[in-house]
Short mmCIF file of C-alpha atoms in Angstrom, two decimals:
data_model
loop_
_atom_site.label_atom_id
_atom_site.label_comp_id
_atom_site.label_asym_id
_atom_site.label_seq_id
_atom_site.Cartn_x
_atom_site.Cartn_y
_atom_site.Cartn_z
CA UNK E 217 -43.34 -8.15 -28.33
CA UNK E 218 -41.57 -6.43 -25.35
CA UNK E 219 -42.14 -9.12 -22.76
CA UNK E 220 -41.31 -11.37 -25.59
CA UNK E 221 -37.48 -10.14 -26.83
CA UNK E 222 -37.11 -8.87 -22.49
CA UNK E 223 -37.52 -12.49 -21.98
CA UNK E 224 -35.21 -13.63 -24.58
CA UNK E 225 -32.97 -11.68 -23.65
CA UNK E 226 -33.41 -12.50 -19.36
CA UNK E 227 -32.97 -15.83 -20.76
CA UNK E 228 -29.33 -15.03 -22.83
CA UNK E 229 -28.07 -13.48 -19.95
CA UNK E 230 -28.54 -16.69 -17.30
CA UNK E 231 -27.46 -18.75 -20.04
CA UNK E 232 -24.38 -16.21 -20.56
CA UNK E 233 -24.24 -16.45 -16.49
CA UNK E 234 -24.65 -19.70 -16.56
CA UNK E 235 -21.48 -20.24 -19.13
CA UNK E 236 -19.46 -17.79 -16.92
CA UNK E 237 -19.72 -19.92 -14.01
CA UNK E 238 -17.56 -22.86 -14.60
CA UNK E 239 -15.03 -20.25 -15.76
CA UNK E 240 -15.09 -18.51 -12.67
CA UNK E 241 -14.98 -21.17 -10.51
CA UNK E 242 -11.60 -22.84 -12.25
CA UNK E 243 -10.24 -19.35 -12.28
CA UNK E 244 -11.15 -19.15 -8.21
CA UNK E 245 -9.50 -22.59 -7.46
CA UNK E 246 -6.43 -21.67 -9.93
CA UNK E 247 -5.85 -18.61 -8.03
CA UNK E 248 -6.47 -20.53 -4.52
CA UNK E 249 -3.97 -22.89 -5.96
CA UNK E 250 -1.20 -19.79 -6.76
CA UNK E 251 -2.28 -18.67 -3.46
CA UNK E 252 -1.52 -21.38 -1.17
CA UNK E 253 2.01 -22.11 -3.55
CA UNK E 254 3.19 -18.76 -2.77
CA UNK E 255 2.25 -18.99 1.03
CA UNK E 256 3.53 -22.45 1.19
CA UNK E 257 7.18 -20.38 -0.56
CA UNK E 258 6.98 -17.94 2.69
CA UNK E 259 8.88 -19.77 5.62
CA UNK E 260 7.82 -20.24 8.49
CA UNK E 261 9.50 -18.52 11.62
CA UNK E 262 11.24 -21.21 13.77
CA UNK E 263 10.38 -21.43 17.68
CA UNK E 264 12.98 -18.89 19.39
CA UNK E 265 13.90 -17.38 16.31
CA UNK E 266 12.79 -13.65 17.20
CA UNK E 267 12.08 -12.53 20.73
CA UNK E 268 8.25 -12.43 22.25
CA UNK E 269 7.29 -8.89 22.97
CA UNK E 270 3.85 -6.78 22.77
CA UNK E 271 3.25 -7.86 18.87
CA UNK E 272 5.23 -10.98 18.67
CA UNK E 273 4.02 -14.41 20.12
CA UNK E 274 6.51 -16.51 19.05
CA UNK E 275 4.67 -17.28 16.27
CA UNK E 276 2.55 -14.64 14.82
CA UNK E 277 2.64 -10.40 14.69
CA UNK E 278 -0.38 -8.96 16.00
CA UNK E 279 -1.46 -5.56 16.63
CA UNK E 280 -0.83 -4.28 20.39
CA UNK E 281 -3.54 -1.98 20.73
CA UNK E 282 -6.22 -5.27 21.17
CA UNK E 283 -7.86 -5.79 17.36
CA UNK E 284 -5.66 -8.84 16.80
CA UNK E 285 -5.05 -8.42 12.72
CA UNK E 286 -8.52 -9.72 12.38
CA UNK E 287 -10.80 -6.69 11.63
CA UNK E 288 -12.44 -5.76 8.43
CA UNK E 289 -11.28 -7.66 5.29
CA UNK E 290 -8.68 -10.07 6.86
CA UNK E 291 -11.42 -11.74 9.28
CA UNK E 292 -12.99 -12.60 6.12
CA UNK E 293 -10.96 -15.54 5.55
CA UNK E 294 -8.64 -16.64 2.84
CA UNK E 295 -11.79 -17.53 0.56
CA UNK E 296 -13.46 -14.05 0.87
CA UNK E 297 -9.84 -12.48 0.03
CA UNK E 298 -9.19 -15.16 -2.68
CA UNK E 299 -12.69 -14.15 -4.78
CA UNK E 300 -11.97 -10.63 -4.31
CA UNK E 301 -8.89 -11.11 -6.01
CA UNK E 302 -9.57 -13.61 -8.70
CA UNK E 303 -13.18 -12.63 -9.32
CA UNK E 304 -13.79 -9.20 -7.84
CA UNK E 305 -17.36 -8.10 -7.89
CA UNK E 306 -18.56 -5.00 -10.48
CA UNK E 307 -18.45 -2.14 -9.21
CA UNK E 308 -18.32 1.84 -10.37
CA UNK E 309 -14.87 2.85 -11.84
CA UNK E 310 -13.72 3.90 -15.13
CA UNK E 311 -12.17 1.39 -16.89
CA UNK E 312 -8.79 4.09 -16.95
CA UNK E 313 -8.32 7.37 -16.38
CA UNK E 314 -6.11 9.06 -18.19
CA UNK E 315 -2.37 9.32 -17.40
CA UNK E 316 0.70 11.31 -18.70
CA UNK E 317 3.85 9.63 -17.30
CA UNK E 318 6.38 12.16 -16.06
CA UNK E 319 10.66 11.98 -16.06
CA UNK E 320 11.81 12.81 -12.47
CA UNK E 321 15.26 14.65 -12.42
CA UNK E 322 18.13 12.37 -11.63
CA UNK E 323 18.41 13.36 -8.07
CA UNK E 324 17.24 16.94 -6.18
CA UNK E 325 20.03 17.84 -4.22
CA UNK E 326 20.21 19.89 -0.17
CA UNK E 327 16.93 20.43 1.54
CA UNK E 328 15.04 20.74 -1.39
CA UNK E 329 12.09 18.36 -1.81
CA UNK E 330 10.38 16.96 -4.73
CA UNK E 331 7.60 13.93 -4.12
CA UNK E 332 6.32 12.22 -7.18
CA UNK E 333 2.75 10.21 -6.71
CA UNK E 334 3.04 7.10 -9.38
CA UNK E 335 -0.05 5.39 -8.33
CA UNK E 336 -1.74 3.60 -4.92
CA UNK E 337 1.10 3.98 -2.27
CA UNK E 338 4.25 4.01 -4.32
CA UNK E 339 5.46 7.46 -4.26
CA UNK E 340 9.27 8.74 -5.35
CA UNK E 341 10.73 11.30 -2.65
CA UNK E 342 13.51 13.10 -3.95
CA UNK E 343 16.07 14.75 -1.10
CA UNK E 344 19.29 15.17 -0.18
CA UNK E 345 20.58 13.60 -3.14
CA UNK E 346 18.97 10.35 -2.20
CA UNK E 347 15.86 9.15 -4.12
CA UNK E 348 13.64 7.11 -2.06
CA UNK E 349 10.88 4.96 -3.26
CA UNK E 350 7.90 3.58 -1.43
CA UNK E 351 6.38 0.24 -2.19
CA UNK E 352 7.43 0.00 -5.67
CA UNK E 353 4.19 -1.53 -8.06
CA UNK E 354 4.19 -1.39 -11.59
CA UNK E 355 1.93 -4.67 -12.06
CA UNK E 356 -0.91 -4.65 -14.06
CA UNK E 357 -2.80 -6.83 -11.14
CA UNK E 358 -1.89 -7.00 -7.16
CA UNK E 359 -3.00 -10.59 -7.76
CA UNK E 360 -1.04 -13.39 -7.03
CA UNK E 361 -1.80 -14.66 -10.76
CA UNK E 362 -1.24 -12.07 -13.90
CA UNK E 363 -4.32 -13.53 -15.64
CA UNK E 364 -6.98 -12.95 -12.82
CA UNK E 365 -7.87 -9.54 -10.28
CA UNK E 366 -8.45 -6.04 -10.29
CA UNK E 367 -6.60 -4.17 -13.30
CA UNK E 368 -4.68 -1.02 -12.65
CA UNK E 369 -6.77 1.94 -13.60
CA UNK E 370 -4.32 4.18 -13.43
CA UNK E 371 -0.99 3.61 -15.23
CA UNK E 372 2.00 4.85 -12.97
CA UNK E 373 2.73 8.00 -13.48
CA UNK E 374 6.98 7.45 -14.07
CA UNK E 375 7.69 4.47 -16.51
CA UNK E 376 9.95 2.31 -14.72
CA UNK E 377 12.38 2.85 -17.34
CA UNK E 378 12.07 6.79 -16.48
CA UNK E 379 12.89 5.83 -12.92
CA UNK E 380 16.09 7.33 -11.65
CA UNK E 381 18.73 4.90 -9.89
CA UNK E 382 16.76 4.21 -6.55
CA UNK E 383 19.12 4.72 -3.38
CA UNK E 384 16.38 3.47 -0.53
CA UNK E 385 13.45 1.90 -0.76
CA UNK E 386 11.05 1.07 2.18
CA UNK E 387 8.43 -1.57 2.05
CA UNK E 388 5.55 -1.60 4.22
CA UNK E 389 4.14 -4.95 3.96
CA UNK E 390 4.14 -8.01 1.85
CA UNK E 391 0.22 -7.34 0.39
CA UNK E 392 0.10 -8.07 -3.58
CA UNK E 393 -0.76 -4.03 -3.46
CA UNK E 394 2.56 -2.79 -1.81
CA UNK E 395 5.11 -5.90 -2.79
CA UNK E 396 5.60 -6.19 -6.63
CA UNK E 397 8.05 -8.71 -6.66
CA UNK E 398 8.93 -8.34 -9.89
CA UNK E 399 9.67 -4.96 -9.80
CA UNK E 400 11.00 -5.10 -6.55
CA UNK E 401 13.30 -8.36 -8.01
CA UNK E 402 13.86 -5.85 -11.20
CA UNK E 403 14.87 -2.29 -9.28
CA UNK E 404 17.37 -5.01 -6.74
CA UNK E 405 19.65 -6.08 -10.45
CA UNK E 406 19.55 -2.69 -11.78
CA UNK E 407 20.22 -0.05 -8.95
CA UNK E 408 20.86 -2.54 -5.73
CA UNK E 409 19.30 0.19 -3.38
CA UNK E 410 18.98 -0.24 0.12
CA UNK E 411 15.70 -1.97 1.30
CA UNK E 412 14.01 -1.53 4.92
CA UNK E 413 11.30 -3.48 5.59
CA UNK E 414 9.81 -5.02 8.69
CA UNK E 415 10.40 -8.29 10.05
CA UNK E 416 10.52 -11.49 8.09
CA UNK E 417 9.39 -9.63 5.01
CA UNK E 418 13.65 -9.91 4.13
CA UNK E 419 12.92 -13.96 4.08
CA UNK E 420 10.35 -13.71 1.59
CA UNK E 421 12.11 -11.08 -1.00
CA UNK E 422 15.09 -13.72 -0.60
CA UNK E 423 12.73 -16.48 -2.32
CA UNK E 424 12.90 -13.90 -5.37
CA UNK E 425 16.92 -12.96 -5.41
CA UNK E 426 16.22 -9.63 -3.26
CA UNK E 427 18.21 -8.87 -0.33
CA UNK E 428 16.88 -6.88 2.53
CA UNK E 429 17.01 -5.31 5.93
CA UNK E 430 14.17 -5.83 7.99
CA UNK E 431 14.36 -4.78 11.73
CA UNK E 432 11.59 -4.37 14.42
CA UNK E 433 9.37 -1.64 15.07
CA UNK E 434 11.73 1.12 16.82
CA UNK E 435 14.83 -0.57 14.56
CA UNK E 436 17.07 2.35 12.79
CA UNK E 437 19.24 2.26 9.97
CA UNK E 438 21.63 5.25 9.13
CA UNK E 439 22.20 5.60 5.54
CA UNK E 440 24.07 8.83 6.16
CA UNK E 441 24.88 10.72 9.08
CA UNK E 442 22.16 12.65 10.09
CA UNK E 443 19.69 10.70 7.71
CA UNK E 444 18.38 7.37 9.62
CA UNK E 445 15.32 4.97 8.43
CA UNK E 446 13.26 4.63 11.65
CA UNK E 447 10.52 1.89 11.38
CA UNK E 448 6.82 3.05 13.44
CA UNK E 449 4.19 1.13 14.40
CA UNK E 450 0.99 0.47 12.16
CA UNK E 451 -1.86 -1.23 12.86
CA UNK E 452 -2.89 -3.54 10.30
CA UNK E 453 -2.20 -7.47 9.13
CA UNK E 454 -0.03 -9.06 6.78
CA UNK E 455 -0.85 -12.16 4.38
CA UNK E 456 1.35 -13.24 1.35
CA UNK E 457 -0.22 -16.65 0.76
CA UNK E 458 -2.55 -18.93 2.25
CA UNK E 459 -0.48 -20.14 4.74
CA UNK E 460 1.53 -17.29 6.56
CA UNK E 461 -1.35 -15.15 8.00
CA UNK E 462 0.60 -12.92 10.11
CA UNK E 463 3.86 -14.52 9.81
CA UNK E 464 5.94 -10.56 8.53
CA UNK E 465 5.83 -7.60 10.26
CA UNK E 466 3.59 -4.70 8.76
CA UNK E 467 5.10 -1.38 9.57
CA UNK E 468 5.13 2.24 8.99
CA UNK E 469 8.35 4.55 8.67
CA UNK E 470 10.19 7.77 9.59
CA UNK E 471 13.09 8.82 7.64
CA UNK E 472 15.21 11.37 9.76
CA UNK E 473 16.36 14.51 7.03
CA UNK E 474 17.98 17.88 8.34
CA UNK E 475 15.39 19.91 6.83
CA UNK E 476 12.30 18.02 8.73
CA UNK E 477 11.53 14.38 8.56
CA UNK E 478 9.29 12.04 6.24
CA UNK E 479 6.75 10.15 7.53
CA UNK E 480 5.10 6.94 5.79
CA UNK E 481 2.24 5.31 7.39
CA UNK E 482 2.13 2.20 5.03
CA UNK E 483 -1.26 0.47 5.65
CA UNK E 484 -3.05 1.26 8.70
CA UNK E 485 -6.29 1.09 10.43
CA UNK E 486 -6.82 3.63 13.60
CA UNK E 487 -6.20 1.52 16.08
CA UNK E 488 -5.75 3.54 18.96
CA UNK E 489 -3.59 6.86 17.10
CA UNK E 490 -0.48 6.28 18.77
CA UNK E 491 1.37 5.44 15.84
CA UNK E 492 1.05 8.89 15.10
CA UNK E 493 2.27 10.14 18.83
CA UNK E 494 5.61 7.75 18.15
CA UNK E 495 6.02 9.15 15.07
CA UNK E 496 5.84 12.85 15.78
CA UNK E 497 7.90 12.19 19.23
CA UNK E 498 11.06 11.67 16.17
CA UNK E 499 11.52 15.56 15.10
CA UNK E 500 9.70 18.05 13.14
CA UNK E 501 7.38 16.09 10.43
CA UNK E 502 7.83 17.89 7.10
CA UNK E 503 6.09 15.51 5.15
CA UNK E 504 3.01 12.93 6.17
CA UNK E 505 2.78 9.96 3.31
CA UNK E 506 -1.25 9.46 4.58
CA UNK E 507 -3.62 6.46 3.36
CA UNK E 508 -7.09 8.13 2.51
CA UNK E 509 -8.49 4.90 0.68
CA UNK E 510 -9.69 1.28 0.78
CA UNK E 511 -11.90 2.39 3.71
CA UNK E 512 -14.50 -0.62 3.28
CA UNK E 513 -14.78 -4.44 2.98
CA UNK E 514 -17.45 -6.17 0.95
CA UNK E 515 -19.34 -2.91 1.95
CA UNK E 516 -18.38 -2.99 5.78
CA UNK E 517 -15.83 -0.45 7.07
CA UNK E 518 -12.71 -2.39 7.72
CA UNK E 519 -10.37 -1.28 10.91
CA UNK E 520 -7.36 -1.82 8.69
CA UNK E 521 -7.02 1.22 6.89
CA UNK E 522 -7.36 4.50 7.94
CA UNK E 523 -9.83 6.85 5.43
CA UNK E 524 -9.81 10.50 4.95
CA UNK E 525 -10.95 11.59 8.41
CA UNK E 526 -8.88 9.98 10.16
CA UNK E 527 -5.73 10.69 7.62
CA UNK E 528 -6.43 14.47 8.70
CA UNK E 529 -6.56 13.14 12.68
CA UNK E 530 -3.22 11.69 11.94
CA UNK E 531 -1.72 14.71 10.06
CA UNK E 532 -2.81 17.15 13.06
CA UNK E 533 -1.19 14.33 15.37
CA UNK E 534 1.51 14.40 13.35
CA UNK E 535 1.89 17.89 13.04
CA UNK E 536 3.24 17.53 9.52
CA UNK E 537 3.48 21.05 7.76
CA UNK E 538 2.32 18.82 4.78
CA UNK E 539 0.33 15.74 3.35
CA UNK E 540 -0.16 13.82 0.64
CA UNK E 541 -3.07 11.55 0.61
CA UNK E 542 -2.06 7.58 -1.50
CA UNK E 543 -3.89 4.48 -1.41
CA UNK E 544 -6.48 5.60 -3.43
CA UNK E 545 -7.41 5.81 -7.70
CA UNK E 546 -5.52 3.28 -8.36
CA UNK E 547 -6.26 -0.14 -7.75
CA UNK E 548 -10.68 -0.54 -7.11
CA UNK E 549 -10.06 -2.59 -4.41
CA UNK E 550 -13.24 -2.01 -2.04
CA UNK E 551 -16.72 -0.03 -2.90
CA UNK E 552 -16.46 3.77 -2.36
CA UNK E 553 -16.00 5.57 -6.01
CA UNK E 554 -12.69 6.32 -7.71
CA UNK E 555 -13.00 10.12 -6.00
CA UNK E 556 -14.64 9.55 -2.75
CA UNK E 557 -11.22 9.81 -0.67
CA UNK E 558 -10.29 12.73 -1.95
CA UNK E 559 -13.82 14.22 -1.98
CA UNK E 560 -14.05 13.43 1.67
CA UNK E 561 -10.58 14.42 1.97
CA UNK E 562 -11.28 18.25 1.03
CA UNK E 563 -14.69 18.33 3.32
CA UNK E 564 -12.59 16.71 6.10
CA UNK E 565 -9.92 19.29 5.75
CA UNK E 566 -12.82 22.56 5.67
CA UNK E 567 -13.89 20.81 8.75
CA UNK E 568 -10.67 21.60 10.27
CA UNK E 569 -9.66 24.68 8.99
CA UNK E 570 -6.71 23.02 7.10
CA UNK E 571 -5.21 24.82 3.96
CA UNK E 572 -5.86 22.19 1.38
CA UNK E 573 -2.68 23.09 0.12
CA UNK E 574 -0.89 21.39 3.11
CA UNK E 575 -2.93 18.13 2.47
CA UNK E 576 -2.89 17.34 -1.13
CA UNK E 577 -3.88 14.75 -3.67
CA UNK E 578 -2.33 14.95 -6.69
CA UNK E 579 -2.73 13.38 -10.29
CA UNK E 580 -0.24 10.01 -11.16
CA UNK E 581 3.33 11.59 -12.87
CA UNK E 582 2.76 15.14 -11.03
CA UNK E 583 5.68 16.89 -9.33
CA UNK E 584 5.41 18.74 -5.80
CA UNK E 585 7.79 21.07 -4.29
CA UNK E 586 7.62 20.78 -0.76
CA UNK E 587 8.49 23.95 0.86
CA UNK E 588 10.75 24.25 3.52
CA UNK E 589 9.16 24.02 7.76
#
C-alpha cells in the first residue's frame, strides 16, 4: 500500500513538474525578452565620448586590479543571470520575517548621527541637516519584470510615504538590487534631491525622467562647504540589460562631514583592498556602510562581493570607529541562509577583538545613534 500511494504520488509530482515546465520556460524567455528591451533602452557610449584610463577602454569599465568584471556570477552569462532572476532555484529562507516600519525624524541636525537600515543596501543617514539615502529599493522583486524573481523577504523598514524629503542620494550601480527605478523616478518628482552616481549610470536614469550627476572615480561634488560627495573605487561589474555588460561605472562613495566622514562601499568583491586604502586616505571614517552578503554564486564563491571576513578586513583598513553590515536578509539572492552573514559577522569580529558594538547589524526600521570619533 506504501509503495503503492509513494508511487502515485512520485508520479503527481513529475506530472506536476512536468506541467510547471512550459510555464517556466515562457516565463524564462519573457523575462529574457524584458531583459534584452531594457538593455537595448541603455545607450551605448559613443567612441571618444569619455577618456581611456586604468578602468575605461573606450568602450567598457573594468576593474583595474586584473579580474576583468568577469568573476563569480557575472561570468555566468546573461542566461545563468536571467534564470536566477525569473526562475530562481529553492532554497532555505522564510517566506518573511517580520517587520515593524519605523518614522525617521524630519532631519537630525549638527554632528549628530542617526542611520536607518530599510532593507539590502538602502540605508537613510541622517546628518547635518541633510538626509542622505543609499540605493533607494522599495520593489517587491529586483527583477526586470514585476511578475517573475526573488520576492522581498523583508519589507523596508520606513514606508516610502514615511520617508522624509531626501536631500542626496548616491547610487552605486545600475543592478535591479540597488536601482529601483521607480522609486528612484518617484523620490526625483517628489523631493528632486541631488543624485551622484558613477559614470553613464546618469544616461540610463534619463530614459526614466531622472536627472543625475555621475562623475568618475576620484570626481567630487560639494553640496555644502565642508560636506563633498567623493566617489571610491569598487571592484565589481555592472549589467542593466542584456546588452550593456559593463557599459556604467560601479562605484563606491565617501561623503566628507565635519564630525568624521561616511563611507559606502556599494557592491564589491576584494579585489586587491585598496579601495579601502583610497578611502581612508579622505579623513577620519566615522561610519563604514559594509556588504556582508551575497557571498556565493550557484554555490561557488563569487569575487564580486565582499562577505563578512573581509567586511571586517575593510573596516580595520578603513579604520572606521563604526560599521554597519547591508546586503544581506533581504533579497535570497545566492545560497548561504538568511543569518549566515551576520553569524559569520559576530565570529569574524571575536576573531579580531572588535567590540561588536562598532560593527553592527541591525533589524529593517531600527534607529542607531552613532556616537561621536
Amino acid at each position: 500500500m506504501w509503495r503503492s500511494a509513494n508511487a502515485a504520488g512520485m508520479n503527481s509530482a513529475m506530472i506536476s513538474k512536468q506541467e510547471k515546465l512550459p510555464y517556466r520556460a515562457a516565463m524564462a524567455i519573457v523575462g529574457m525578452a524584458a531583459w534584452g528591451i531594457a538593455g537595448c533602452a541603455v545607450p551605448k557610449i559613443a567612441p571618444g565620448a569619455l577618456p581611456v584610463s586604468d578602468h575605461f577602454d573606450g568602450r567598457h569599465f573594468f576593474n583595474p586590479d586584473g579580474e576583468q568584471g568577469t568573476g563569480g556570477e557575472a561570468h555566468k552569462g546573461p542566461f545563468a543571470l536571467i534564470k536566477q532572476e525569473v526562475h530562481p532555484p529553492h532554497r532555505s529562507w522564510p517566506r518573511s520575517v517580520p517587520v515593524t516600519p519605523s518614522t525617521p525624524p524630519r532631519r537630525v541636525e549638527g554632528d549628530a548621527m542617526k542611520v536607518t537600515w530599510i532593507g539590502h543596501s538602502t540605508v537613510l543617514i541622517q546628518t547635518q541637516g541633510l538626509n542622505i539615502l543609499l540605493d533607494p529599493v522599495w520593489a517587491e522583486r529586483p527583477s526586470p519584470v514585476g511578475f517573475a524573481g526573488v520576492r522581498r523577504v523583508r519589507a523596508p523598514g520606513v514606508r516610502l510615504a514615511d520617508l522624509p524629503p531626501i536631500d542626496v542620494i548616491l547610487l552605486s550601480h545600475d543592478h535591479y538590487d540597488h536601482l529601483d527605478t521607480a522609486t528612484m523616478r518617484r523620490l526625483w518628482q517628489r523631493d528632486r534631491p541631488t543624485i551622484v552616481t558613477g559614470l553613464e549610470n546618469d544616461r540610463l536614469l534619463a530614459r526614466y525622467g531622472v536627472k543625475a550627476r555621475a562623475l568618475d572615480w576620484g570626481g567630487r561634488l560639494t553640496l555644502r562647504p565642508g560636506i563633498d560627495v567623493i566617489l571610491n573605487r569598487a571592484h565589481h561589474w555592472s549589467a542593466h540589460g542584456l546588452g550593456d555588460h559593463n557599459r556604467s561605472l560601479w562605484t563606491g562613495f565617501t561623503v566628507t562631514l565635519p564630525g568624521g566622514n561616511l563611507y559606502y562601499a556599494g557592491d564589491t568583491g576584494r579585489g586587491d583592498m585598496r579601495w579601502t586604502l583610497e578611502a581612508a586616505a579622505l579623513g577620519p571614517v566615522r561610519l563604514a556602510i559594509l556588504p556582508i552578503g551575497a557571498y556565493q554564486f550557484d554555490g561557488e564563491p563569487t569575487g564580486n562581493h565582499i562577505g563578512p571576513e573581509d567586511a571586517v578586513t575593510a573596516f580595520e583598513q578603513l579604520g572606521a570607529a563604526y560599521a554597519l553590515g547591508v546586503h544581506w536578509g533581504t533579497f535570497e539572492l545566492t545560497s548561504e541562509t538568511i543569518d549566515e552573514p551576520r553569524e559569520r559577522l559576530a565570529v569574524a569580529l571575536a576573531g579580531e577583538h572588535i567590540a561588536p558594538e562598532r560593527f553592527r547589524t541591525t533589524e529593517a526600521g531600527e534607529a542607531w545613534d552613532i556616537a561621536e570619533r
